[in-house]
Coordinates of C-alpha atoms in Angstrom, one line a residue:
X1 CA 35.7 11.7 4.7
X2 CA 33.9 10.9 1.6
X3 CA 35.4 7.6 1.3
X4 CA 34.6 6.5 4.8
X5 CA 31.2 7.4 4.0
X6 CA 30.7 5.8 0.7
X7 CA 32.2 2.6 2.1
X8 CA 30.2 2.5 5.3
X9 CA 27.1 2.9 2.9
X10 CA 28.6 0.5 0.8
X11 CA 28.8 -1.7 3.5
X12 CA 25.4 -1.2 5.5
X13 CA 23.6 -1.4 2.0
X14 CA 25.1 -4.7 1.2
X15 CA 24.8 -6.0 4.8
X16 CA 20.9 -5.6 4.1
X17 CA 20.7 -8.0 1.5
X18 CA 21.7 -11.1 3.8
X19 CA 19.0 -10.9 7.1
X20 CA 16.1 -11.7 4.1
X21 CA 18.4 -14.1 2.6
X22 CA 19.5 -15.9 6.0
X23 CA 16.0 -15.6 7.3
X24 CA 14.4 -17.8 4.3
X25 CA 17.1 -20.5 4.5
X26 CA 16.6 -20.8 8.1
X27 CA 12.8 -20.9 8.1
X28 CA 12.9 -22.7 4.7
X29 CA 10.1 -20.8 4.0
X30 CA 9.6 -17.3 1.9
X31 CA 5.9 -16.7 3.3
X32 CA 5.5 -13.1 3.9
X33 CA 8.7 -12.3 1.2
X34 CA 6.5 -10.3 -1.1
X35 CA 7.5 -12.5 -4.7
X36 CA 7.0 -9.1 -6.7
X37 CA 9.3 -7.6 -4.4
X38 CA 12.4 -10.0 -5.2
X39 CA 11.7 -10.1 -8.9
X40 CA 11.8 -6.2 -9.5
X41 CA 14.3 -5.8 -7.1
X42 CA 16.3 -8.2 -9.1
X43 CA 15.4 -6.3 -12.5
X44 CA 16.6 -2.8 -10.9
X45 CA 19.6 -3.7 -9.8
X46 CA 20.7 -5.3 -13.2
X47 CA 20.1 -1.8 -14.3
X48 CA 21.5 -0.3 -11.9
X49 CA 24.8 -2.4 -12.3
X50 CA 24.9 -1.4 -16.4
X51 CA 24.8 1.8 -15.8
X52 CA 27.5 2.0 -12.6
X53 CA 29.8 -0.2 -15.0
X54 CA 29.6 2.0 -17.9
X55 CA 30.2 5.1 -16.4
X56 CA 33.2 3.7 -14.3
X57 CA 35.2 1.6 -17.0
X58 CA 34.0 2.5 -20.5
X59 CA 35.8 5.4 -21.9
X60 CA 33.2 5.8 -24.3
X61 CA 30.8 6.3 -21.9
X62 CA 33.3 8.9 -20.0
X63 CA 33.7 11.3 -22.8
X64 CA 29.8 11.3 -23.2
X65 CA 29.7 12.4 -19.7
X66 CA 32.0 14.7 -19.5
X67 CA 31.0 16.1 -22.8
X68 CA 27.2 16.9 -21.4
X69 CA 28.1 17.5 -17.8
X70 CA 31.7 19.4 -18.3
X71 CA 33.1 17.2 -15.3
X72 CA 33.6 13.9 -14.5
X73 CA 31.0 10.9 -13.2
X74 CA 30.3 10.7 -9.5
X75 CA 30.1 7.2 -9.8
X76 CA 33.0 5.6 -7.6
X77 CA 34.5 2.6 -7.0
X78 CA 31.7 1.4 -4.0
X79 CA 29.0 1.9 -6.3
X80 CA 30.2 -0.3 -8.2
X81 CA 30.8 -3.0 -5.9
X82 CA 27.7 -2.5 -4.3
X83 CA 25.8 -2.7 -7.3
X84 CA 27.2 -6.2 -8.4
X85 CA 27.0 -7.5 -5.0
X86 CA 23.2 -6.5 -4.7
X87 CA 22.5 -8.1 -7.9
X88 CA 24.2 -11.1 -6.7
X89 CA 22.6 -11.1 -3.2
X90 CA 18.9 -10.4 -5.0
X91 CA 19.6 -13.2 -7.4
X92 CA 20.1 -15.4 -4.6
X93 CA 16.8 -14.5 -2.7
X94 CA 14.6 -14.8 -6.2
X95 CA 16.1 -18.5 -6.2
X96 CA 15.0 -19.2 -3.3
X97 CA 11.2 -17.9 -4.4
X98 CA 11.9 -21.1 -6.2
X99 CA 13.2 -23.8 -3.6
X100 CA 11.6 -22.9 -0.5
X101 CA 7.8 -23.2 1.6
X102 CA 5.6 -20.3 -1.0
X103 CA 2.2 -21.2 1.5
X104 CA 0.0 -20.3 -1.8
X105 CA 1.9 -16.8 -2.7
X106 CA 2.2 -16.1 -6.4
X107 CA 4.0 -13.7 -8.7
X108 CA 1.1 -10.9 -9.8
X109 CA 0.4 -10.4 -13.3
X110 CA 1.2 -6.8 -13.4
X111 CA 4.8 -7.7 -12.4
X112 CA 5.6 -10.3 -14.8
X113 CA 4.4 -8.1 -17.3
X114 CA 6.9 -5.0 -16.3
X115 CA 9.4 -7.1 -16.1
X116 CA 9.4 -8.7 -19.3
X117 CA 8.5 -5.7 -20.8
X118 CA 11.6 -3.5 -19.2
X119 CA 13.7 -6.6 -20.4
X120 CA 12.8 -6.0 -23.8
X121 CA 12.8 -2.7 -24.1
X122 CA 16.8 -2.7 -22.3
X123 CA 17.7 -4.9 -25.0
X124 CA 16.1 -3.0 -28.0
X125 CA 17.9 0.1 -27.0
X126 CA 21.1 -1.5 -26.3
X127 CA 21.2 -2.6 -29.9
X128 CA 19.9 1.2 -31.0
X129 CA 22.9 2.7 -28.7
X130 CA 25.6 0.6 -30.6
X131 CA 23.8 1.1 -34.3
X132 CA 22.7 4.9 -33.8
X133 CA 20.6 5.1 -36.3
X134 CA 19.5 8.5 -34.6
X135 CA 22.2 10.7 -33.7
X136 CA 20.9 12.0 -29.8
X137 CA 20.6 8.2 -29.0
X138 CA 24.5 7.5 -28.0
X139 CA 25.3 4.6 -24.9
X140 CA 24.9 7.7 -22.4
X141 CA 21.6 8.3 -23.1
X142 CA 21.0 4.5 -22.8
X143 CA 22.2 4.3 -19.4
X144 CA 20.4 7.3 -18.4
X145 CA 17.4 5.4 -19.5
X146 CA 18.2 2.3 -17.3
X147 CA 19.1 4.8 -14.6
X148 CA 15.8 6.0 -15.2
X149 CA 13.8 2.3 -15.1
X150 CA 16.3 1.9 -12.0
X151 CA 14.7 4.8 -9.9
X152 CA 11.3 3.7 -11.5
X153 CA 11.2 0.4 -9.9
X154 CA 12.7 1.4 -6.9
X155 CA 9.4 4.1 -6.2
X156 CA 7.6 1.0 -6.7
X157 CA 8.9 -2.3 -5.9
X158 CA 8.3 -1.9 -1.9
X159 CA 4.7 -1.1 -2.2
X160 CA 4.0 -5.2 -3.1
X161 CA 5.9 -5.7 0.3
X162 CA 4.1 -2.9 2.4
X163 CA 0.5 -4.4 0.6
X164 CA 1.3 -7.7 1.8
X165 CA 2.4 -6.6 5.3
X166 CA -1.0 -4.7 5.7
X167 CA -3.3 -7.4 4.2
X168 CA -2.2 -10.0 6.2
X169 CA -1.9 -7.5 9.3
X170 CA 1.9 -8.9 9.9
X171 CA 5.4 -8.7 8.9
X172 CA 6.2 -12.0 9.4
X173 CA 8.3 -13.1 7.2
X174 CA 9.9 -10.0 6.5
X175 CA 13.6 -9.1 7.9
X176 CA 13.3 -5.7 10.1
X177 CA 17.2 -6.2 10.1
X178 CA 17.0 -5.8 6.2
X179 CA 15.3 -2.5 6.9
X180 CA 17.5 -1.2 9.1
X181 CA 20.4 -1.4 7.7
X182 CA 19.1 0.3 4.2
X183 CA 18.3 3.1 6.2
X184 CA 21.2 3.5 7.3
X185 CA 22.7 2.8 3.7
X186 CA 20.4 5.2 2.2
X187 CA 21.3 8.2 4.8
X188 CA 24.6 7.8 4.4
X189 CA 24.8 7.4 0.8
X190 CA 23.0 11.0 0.7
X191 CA 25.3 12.2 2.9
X192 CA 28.2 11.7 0.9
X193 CA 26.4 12.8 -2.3
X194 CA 26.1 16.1 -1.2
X195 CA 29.0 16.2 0.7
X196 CA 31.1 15.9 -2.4
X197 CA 28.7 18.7 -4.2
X198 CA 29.6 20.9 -1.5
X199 CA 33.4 20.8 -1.0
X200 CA 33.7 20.7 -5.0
X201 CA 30.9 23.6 -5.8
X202 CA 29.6 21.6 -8.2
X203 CA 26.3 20.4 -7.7
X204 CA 26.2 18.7 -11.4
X205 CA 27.8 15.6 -9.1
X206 CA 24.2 15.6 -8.1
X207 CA 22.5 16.0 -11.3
X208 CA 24.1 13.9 -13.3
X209 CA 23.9 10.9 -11.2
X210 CA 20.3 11.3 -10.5
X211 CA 19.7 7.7 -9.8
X212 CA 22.1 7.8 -6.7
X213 CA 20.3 10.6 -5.1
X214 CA 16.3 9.3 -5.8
X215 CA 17.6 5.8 -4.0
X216 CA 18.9 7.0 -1.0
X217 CA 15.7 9.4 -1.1
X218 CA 13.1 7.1 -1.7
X219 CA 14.7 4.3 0.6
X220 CA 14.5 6.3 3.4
X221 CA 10.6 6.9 2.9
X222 CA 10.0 3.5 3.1
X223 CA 12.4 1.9 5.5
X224 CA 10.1 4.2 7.8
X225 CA 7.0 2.8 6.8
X226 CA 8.5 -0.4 7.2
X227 CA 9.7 0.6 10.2
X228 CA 6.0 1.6 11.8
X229 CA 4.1 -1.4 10.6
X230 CA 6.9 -3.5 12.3
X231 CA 7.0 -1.5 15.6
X232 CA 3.9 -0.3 15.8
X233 CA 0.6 -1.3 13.8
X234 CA 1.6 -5.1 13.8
X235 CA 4.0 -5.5 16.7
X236 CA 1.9 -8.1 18.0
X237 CA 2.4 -10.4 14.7
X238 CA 6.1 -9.8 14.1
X239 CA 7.5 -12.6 14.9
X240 CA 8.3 -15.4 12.2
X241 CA 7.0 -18.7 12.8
X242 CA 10.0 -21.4 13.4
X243 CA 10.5 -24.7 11.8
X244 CA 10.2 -27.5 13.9
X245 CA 13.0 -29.0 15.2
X246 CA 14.8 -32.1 13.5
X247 CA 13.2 -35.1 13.7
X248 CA 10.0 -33.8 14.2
X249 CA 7.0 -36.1 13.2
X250 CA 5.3 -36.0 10.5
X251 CA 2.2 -34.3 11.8
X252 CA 4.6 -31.6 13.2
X253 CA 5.4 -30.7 9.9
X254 CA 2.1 -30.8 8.6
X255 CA 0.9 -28.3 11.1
X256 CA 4.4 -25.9 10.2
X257 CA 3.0 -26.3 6.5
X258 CA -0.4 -25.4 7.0
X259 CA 0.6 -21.9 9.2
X260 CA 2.8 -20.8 6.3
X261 CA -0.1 -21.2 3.9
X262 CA -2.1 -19.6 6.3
X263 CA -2.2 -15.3 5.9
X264 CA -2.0 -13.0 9.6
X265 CA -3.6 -15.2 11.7
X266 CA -1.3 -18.5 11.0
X267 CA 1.6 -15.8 10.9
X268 CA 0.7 -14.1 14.3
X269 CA 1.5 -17.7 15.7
X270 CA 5.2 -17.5 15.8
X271 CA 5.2 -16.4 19.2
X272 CA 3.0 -19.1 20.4
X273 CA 5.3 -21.8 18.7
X274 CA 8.3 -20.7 20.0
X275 CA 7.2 -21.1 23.3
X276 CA 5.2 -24.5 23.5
X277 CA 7.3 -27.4 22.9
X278 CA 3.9 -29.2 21.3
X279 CA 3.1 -27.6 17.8
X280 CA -0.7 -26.5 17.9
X281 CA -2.6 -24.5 15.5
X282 CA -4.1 -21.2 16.8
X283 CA -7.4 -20.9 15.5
X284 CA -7.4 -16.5 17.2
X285 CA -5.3 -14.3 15.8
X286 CA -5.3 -11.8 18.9
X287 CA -4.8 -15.1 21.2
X288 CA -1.7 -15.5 19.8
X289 CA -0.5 -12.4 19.6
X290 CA -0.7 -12.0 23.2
X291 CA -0.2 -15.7 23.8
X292 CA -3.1 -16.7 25.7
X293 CA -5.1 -19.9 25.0
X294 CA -4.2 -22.5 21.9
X295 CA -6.1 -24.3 19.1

């Protein structure tokens, strides 16, 4: 039973990455992708994948464990995949940051600077781990401390998305089918944690893979706030504008460009466009939302 569940999660969780992914390349736009959301997502799970490596390969790295914890990791085989394929997946949507329609979105300061400061700091103590110059400072503590950063940025890397959402009253832009399914990764993933605690008696599974148990957790938390500002305090403005159809004119396009620089009200429009076959700008936000009147 435990591997069903910790390949389901496996699955669901890295199911999650593509909706965002699909949804940019299909809009050609990342408008309402919160850009401090891809980057530390990226930065946590190249973490997350050192430390799932390490603990499932490196002998070294086992002997530490089981030397502190007097058992074996929890870490199996679909934590490993999963991490690598997130890192993959998050890799590919912080490209396309780069590629695709940014309507006047930036990365913030404070995230560029965590970033390159958790970067150097992962690469100072991965040459401390191999030199030792102090005894206590071994590879396991090391990956402990990138498990650490790992939970870190995950209590915080959703709350650039959930600011964005609220400011421009919208989550346009923003996959709900992403959500979903990390909810359902994250539930399951606890799920199997503690199942494996409880059939084995040894609840150390859970402490000493802290990392595990604090994602599924905090996940959870916020795929539900998610979940309400998509269903409930900005229903109206879910939608995601479309691109125009080919061969569009020019003036088409220009309109398409000047919604996805525009903040809620340009977002709230997606309804509106999908049902008039002439593009129009919607000067009212509400109007659109509940698709009377035009520009």
């Amino acid at each position: 039973l435990s591997g069903v569940l910790g390949w389901t999660y496996f699955a669901a969780w890295s199911a999650s990455f593509y909706p965002q992914a699909i949804q940019n390349y299909v809009r050609r736009s990342v408008v309402g992708l919160s850009f401090d959301f891809a980057l530390l997502n990226l930065i946590a799970f190249g973490c997350y994948s050192a430390f799932n490596l390490a603990l499932f390969l490196s002998p070294t790295v086992q002997a530490e464990y089981a030397a502190a914890h007097h058992s074996s990791s929890a870490v199996r085989p679909n934590d490993v995949f999963f991490a690598l394929h997130a890192l993959l997946i998050s890799a590919v949507t912080l490209l396309q940051v780069f590629l695709y329609e940014r309507g006047g979105q930036a990365f913030s300061l404070p995230a560029k600077a965590a970033s390159a400061a958790i970067l150097l700091g992962a690469a100072v103590g991965a040459g401390l781990a191999a030199a030792r110059p102090i005894r206590w400072l071994d590879w396991l503590a090391y990956l402990n401390a990138l498990a650490a950063v790992k939970l870190g940025v995950t209590l915080v890397k959703y709350l650039p998305q959930l600011l964005l959402n609220a400011r421009r009253r919208s989550t346009a832009g923003w996959s709900i089918d992403n959500v979903c399914l990390d909810l359902c990764g994250g539930l399951l993933s606890l799920t199997q944690l503690l199942l494996d605690a409880g059939c084995s008696d040894d609840w150390s599974a859970v402490s000493g893979d802290p990392v595990k148990f604090g994602l599924g957790l905090v996940s959870i938390v916020y795929d539900g706030l998610f979940l309400l500002q998509h269903f409930v305090w900005y229903r109206r403005t879910a939608a995601p504008p479309l691109l125009p159809p080919a061969g569009a004119s020019p003036a088409s396009e220009a309109v398409r460009r000047q919604r996805a620089a525009g903040s809620g009200a340009s977002a709230g429009s997606g309804l509106l466009e999908r049902l008039s076959p002439q593009p129009e700008l919607v000067a009212d936000p509400e109007a659109a939302a509940t698709g009377e009147g035009g520009g």
